[in-house]
PDB file of C-alpha atoms in Angstrom:
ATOM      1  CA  UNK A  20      -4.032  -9.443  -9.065  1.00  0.00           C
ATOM      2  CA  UNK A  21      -3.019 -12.123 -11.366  1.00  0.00           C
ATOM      3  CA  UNK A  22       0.930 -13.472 -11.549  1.00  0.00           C
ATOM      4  CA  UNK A  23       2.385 -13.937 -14.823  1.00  0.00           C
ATOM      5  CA  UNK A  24       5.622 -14.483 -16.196  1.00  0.00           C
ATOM      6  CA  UNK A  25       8.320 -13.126 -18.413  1.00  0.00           C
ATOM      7  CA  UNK A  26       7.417 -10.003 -20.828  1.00  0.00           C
ATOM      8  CA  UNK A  27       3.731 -11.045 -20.301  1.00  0.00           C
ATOM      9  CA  UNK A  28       4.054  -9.936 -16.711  1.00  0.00           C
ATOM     10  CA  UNK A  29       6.376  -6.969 -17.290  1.00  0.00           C
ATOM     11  CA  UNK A  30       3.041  -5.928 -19.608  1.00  0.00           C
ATOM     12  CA  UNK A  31       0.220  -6.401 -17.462  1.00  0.00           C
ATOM     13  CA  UNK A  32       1.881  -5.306 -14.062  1.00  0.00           C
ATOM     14  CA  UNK A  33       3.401  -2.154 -15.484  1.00  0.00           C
ATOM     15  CA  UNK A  34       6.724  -1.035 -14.209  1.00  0.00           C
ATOM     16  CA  UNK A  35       7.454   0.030 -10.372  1.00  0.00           C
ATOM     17  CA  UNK A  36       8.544   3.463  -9.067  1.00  0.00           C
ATOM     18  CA  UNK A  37      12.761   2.683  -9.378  1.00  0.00           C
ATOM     19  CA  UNK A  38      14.048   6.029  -8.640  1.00  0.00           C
ATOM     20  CA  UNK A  39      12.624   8.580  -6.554  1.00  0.00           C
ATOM     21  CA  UNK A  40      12.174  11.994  -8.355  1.00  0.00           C
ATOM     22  CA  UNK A  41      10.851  14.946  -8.657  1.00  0.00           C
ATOM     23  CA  UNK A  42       7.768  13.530  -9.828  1.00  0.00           C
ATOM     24  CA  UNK A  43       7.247  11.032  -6.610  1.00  0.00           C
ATOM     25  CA  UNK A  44       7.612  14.123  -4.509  1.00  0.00           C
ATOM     26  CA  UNK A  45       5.165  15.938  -5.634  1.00  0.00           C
ATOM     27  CA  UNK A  46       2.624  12.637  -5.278  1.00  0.00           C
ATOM     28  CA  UNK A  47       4.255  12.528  -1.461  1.00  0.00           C
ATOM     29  CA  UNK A  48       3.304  16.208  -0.614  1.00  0.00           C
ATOM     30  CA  UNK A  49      -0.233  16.104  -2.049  1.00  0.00           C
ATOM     31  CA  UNK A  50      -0.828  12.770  -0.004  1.00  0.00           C
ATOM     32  CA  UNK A  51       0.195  14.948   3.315  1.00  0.00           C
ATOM     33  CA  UNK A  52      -2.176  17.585   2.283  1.00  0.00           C
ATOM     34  CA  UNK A  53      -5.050  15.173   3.064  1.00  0.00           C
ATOM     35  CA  UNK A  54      -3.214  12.754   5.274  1.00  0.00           C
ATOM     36  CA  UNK A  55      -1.077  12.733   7.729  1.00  0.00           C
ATOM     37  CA  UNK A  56       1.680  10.256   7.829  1.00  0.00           C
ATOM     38  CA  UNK A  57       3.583  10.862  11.012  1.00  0.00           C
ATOM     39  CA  UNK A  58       3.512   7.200  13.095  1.00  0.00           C
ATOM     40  CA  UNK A  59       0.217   6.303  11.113  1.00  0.00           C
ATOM     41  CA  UNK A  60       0.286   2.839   9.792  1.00  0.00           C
ATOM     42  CA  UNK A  61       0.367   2.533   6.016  1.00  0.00           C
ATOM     43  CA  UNK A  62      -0.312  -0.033   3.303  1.00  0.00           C
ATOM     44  CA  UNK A  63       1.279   0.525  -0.160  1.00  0.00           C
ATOM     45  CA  UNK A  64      -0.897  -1.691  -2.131  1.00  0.00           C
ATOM     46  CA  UNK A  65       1.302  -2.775  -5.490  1.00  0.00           C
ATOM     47  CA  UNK A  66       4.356  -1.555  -3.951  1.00  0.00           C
ATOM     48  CA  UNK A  67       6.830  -2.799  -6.643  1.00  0.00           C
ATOM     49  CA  UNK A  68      10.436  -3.166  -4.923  1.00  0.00           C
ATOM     50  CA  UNK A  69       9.343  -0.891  -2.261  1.00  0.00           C
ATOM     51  CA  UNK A  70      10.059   2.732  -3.714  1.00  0.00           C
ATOM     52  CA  UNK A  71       7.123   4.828  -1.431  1.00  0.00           C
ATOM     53  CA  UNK A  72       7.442   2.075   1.110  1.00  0.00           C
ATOM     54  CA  UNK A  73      10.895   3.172   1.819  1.00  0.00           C
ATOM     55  CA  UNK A  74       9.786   6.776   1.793  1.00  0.00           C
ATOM     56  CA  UNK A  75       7.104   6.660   4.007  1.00  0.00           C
ATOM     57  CA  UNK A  76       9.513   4.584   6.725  1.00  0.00           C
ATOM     58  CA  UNK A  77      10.688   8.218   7.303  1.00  0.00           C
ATOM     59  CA  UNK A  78       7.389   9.198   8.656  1.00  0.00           C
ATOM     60  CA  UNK A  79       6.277   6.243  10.653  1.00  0.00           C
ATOM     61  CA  UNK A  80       7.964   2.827  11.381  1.00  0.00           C
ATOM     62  CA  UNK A  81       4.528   0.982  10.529  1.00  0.00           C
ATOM     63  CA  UNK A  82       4.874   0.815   6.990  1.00  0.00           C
ATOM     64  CA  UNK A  83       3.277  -2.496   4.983  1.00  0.00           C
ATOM     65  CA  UNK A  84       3.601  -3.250   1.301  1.00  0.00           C
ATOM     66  CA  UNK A  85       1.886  -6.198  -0.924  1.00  0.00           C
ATOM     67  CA  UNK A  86       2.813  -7.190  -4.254  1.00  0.00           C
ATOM     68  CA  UNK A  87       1.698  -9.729  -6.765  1.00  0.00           C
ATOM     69  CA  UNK A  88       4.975  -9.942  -8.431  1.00  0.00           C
ATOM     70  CA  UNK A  89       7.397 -12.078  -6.044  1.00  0.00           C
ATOM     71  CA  UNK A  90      10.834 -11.254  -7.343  1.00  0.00           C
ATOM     72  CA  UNK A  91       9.902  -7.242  -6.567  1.00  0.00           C
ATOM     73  CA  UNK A  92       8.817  -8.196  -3.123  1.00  0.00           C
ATOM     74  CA  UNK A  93      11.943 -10.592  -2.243  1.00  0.00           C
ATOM     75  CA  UNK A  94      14.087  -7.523  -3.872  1.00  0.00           C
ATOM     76  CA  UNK A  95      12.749  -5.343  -1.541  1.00  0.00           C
ATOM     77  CA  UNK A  96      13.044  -7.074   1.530  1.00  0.00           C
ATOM     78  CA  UNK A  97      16.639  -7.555   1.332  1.00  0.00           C
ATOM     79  CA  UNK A  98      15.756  -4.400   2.888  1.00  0.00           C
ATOM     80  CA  UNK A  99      12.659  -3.685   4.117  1.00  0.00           C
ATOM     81  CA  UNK A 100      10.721  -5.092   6.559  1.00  0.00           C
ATOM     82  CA  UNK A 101       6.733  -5.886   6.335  1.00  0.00           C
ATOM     83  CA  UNK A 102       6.488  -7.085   2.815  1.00  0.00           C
ATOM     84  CA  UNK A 103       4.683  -9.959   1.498  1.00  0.00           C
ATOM     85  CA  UNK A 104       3.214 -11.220  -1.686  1.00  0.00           C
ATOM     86  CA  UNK A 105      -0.405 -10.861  -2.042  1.00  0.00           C
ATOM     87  CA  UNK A 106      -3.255 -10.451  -4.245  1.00  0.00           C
ATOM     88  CA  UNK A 107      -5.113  -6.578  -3.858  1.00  0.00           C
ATOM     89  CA  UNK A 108      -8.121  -8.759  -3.842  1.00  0.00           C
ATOM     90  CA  UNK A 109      -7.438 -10.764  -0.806  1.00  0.00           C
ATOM     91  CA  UNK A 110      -5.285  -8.795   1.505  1.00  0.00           C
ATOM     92  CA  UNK A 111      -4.093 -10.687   4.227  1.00  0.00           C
ATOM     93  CA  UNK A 112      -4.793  -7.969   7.035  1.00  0.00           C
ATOM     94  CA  UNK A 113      -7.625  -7.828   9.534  1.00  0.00           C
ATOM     95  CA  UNK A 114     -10.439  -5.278   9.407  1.00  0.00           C
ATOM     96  CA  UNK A 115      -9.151  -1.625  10.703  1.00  0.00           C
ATOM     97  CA  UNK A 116      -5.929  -2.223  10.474  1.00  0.00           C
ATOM     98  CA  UNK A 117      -4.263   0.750   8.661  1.00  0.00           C
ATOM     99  CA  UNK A 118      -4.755   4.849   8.602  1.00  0.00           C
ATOM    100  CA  UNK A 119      -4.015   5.107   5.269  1.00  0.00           C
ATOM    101  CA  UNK A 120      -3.456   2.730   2.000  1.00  0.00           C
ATOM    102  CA  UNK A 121      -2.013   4.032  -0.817  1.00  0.00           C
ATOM    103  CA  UNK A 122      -2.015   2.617  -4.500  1.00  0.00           C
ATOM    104  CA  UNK A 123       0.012   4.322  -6.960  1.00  0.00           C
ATOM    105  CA  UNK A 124      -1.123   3.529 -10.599  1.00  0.00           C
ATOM    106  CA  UNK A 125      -1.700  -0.081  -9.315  1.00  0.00           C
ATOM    107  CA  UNK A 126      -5.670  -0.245  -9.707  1.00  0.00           C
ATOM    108  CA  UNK A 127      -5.366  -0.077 -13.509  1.00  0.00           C
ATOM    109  CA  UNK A 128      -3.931  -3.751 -13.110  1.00  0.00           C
ATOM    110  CA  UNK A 129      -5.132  -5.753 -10.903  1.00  0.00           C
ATOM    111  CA  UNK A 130      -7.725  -8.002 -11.911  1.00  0.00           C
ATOM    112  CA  UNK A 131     -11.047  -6.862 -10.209  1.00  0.00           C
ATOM    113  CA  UNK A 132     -10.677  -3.202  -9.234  1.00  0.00           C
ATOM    114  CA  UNK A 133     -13.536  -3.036  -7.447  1.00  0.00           C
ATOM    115  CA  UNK A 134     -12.923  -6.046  -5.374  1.00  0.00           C
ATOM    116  CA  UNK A 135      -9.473  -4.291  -4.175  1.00  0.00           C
ATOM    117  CA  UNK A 136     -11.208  -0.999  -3.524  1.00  0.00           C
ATOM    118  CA  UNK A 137     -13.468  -2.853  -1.262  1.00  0.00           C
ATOM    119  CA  UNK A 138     -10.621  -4.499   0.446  1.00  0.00           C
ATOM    120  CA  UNK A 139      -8.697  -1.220   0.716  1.00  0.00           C
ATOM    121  CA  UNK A 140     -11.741   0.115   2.433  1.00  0.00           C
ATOM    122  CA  UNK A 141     -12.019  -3.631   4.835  1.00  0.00           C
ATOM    123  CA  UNK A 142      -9.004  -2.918   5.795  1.00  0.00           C
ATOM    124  CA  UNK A 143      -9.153   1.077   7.033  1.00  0.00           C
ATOM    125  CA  UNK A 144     -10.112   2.152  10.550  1.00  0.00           C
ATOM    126  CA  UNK A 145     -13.059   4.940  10.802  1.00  0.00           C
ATOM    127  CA  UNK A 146     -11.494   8.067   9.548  1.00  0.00           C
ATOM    128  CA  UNK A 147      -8.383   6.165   7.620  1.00  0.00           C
ATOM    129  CA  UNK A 148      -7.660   7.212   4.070  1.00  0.00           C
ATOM    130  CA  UNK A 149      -7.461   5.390   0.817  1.00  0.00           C
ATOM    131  CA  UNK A 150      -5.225   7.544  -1.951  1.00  0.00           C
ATOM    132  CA  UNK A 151      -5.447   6.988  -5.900  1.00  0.00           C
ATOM    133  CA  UNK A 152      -3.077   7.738  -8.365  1.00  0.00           C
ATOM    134  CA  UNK A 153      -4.538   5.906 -11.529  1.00  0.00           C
ATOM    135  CA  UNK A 154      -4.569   6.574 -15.566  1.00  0.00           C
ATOM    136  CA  UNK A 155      -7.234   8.993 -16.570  1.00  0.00           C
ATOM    137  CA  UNK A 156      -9.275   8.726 -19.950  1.00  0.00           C
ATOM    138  CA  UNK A 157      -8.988  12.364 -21.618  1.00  0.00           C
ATOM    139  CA  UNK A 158      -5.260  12.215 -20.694  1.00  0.00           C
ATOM    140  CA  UNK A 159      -3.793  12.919 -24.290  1.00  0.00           C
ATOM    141  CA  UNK A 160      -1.444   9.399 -24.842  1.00  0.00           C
ATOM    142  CA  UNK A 161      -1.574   6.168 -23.486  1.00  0.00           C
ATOM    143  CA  UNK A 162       1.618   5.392 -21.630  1.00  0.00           C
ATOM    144  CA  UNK A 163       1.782   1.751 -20.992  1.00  0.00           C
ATOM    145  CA  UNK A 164       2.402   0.831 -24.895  1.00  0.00           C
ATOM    146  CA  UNK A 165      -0.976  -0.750 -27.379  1.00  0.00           C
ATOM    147  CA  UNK A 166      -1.221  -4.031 -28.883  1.00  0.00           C
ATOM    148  CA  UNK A 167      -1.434  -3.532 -32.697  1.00  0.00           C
ATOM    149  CA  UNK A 168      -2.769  -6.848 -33.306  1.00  0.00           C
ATOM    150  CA  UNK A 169      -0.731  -9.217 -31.883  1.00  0.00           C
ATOM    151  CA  UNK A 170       2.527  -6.894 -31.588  1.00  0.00           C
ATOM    152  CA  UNK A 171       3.170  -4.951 -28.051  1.00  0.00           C
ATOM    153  CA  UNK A 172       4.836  -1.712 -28.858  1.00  0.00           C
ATOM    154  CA  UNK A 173       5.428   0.314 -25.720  1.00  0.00           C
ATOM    155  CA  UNK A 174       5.643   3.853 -26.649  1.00  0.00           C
ATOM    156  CA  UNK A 175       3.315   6.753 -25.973  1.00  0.00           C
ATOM    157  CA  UNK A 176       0.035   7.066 -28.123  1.00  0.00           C
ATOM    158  CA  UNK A 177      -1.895   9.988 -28.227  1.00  0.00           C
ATOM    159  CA  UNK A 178      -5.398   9.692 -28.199  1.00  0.00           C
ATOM    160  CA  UNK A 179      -6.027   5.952 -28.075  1.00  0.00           C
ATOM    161  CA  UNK A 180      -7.543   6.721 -24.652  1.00  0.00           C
ATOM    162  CA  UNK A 181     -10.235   8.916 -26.775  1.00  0.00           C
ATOM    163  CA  UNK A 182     -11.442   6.371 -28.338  1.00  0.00           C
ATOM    164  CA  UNK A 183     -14.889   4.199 -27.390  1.00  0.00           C
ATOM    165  CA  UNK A 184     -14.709   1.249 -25.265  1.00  0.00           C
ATOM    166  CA  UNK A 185     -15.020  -1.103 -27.780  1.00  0.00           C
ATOM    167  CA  UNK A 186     -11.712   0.406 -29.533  1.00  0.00           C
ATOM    168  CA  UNK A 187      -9.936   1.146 -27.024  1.00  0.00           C
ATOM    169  CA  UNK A 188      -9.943  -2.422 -25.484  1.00  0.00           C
ATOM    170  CA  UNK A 189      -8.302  -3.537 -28.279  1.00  0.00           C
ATOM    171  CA  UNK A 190      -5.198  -1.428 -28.645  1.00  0.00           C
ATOM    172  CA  UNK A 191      -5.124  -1.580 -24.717  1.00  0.00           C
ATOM    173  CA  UNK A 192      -6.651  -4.862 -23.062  1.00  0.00           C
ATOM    174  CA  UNK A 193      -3.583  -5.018 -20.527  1.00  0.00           C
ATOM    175  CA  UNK A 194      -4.347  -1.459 -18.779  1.00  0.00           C
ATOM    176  CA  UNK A 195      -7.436   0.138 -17.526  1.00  0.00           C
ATOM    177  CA  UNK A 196      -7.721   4.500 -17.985  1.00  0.00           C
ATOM    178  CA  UNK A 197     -10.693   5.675 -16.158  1.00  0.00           C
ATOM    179  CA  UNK A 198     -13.343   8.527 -16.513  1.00  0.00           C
ATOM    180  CA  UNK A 199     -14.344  10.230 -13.485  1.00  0.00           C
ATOM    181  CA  UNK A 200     -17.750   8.125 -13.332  1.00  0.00           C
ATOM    182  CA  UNK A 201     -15.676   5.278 -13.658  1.00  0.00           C
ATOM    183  CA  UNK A 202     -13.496   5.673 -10.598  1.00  0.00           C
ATOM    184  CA  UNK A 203     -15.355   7.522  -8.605  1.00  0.00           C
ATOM    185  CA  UNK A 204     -17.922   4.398  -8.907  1.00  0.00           C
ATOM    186  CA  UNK A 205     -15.718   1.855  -7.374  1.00  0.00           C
ATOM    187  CA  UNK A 206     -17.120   3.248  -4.046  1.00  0.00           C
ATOM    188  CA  UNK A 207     -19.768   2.580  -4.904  1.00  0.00           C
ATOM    189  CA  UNK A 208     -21.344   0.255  -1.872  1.00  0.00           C
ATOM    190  CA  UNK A 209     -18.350   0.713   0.639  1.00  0.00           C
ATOM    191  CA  UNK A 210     -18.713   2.712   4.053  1.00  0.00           C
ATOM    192  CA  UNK A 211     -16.632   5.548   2.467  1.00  0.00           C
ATOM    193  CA  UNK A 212     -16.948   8.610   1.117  1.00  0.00           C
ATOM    194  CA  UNK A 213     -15.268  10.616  -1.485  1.00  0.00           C
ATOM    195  CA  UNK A 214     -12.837  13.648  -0.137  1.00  0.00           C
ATOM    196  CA  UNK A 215     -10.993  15.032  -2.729  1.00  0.00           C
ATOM    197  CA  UNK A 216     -10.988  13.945  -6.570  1.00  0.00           C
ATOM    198  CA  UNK A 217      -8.927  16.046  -8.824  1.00  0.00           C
ATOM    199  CA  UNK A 218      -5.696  15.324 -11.790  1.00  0.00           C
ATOM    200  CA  UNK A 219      -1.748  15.523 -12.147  1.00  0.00           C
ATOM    201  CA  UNK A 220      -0.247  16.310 -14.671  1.00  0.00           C
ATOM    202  CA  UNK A 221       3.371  14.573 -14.971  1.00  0.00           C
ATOM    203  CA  UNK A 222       6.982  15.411 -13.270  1.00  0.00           C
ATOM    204  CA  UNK A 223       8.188  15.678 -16.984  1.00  0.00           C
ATOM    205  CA  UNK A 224      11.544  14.421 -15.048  1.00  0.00           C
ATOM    206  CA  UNK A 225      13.286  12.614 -18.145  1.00  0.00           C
ATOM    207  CA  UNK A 226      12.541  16.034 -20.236  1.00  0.00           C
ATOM    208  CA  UNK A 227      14.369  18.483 -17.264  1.00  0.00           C
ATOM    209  CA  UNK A 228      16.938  15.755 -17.509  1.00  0.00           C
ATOM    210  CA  UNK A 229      17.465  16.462 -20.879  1.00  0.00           C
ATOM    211  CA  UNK A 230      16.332  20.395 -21.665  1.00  0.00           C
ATOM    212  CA  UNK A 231      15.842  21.685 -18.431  1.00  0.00           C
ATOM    213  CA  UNK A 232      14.725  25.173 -19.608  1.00  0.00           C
ATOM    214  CA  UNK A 233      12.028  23.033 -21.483  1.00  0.00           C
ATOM    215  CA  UNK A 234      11.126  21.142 -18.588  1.00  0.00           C
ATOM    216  CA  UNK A 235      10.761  23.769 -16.196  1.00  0.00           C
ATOM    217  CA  UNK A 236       8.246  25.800 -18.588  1.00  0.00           C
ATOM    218  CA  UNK A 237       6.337  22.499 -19.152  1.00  0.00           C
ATOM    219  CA  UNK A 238       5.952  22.149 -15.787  1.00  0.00           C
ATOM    220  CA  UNK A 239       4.596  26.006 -15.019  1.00  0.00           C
ATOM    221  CA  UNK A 240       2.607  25.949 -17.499  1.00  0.00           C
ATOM    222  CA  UNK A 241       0.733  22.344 -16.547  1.00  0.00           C
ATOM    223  CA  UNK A 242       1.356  22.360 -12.795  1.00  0.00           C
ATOM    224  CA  UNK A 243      -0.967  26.401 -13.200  1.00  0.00           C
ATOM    225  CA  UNK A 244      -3.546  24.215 -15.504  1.00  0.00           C
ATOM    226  CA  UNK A 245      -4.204  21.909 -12.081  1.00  0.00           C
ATOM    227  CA  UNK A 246      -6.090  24.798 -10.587  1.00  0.00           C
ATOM    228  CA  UNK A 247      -7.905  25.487 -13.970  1.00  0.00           C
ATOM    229  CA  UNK A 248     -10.468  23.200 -15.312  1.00  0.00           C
ATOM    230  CA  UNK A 249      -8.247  22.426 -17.646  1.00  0.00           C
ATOM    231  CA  UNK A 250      -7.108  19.738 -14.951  1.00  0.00           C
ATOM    232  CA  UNK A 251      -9.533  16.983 -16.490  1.00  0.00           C
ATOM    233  CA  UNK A 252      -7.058  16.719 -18.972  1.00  0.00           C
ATOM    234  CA  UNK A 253      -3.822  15.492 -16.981  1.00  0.00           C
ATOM    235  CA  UNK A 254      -1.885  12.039 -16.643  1.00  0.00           C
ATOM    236  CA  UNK A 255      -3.932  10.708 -13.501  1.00  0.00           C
ATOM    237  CA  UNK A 256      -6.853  10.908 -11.392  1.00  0.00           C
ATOM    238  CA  UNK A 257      -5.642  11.985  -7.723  1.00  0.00           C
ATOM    239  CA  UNK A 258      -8.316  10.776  -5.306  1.00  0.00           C
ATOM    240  CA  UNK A 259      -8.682  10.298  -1.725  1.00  0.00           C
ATOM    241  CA  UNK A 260     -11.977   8.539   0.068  1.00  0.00           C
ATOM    242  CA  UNK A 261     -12.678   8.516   4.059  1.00  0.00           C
ATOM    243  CA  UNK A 262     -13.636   5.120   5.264  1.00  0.00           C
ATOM    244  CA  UNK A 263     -16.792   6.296   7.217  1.00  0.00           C
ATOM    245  CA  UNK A 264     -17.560   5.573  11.165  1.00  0.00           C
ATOM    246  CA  UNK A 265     -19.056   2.516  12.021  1.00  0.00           C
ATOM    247  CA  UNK A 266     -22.708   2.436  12.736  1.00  0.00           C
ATOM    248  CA  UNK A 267     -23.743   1.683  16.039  1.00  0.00           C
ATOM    249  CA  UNK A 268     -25.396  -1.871  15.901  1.00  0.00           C
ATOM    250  CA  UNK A 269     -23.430  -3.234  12.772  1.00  0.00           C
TER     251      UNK A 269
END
């Protein structure tokens, strides 16, 4: 993960979890279906001013967090413990040292995704989990704003995320979305395997805010289309890969 500074920064690193919600509690209780969190110890890779790293301190007092972006990290240690800056690409952690690492719509930005995956995997025991939450292609709008030429304008797009590479990477150079291939392929040569790969659709939180009847159907109607195969279609990938037992002799 690269540092940069002023809006710059703000565009290429995305913005943190601030306030827990709805939304962030529905990413906690899928994570328990496939993991365990009770006294495990955890790595929030990309974890902002320390949102989910606060959260899972409820479950287990070995809770670690990395981020590229000092001023988060020094925000969140006024207080939390266990949080350093660090690049996803270099993770300052010996091999097997974590059950589970999490990144939250962080792989989108760092700067070699496959290098962090492979370091997320380093730094798993046999049997820990890594857990994805990351943009998906066919998801109808962009949500972390286009370049139209040189002008940022950060509102929601609809279908630039349609469009062919070569397109795309112009209105959106900042921010990765991925296909299924494409994620699924940054395990590609680690010892893990793939245990679950499916799609969320959003907490629609600022709508319920607003209209909650509105909200509330939005969310029956989308959280039903997970189950469907009409799930290909929402906000993010939701993916969780088993780092694999050693082989005897390596």
């Amino acid at each position: 993960m690269l540092e940069r500074s002023g809006d710059q920064k703000w565009i290429a690193l995305g913005h943190p979890s601030y306030v827990w919600r709805f939304g962030q509690d529905r990413r906690l209780a899928l994570i328990q279906r496939y993991i365990p969190l009770e006294d495990r110890w955890i790595l929030d890779v990309g974890c902002g001013i320390g949102t989910y790293v606060r959260k899972f301190r409820q479950f287990s007092s070995h809770v670690f967090g990395i981020d590229v972006d000092g001023d988060r990290v020094a925000e969140a240690s006024g207080t939390l413990p266990n949080l350093q800056v660090a690049e996803s690409e270099h993770l300052p952690f010996p091999d097997a040292s974590f059950d589970a690492v999490v990144l939250n719509e962080v792989i989108e930005h760092v700067t070699d995704d496959a290098g962090t995956i492979a370091e997320c995997v380093r730094v798993l025991r046999p049997g820990g989990r890594v857990v994805i939450f990351a943009p998906n292609r066919l998801y109808l709008f962009e949500t972390h704003g286009i370049y139209v030429g040189n002008r940022y304008v950060f509102r929601l797009i609809p279908f630039v995320n349609w469009l062919p590479d070569i397109l795309r990477n112009r209105f959106a150079p900042h921010v990765r979305a991925y296909t299924a291939g494409g994620i699924r392929r940054l395990f590609n040569d680690t010892p893990a395997r793939i245990v679950h790969h499916g799609y969320v659709y959003p907490g629609f939180d600022n709508i319920v805010a607003r209209r909650p009847r509105l909200g509330k159907v939005l969310r029956s109607i989308f959280y039903f289309f997970e189950s469907t195969p009409m799930q290909c279609f929402g906000l993010s990938h939701f993916l969780i890969a088993e780092r694999l037992p050693d082989q005897p002799g390596a």
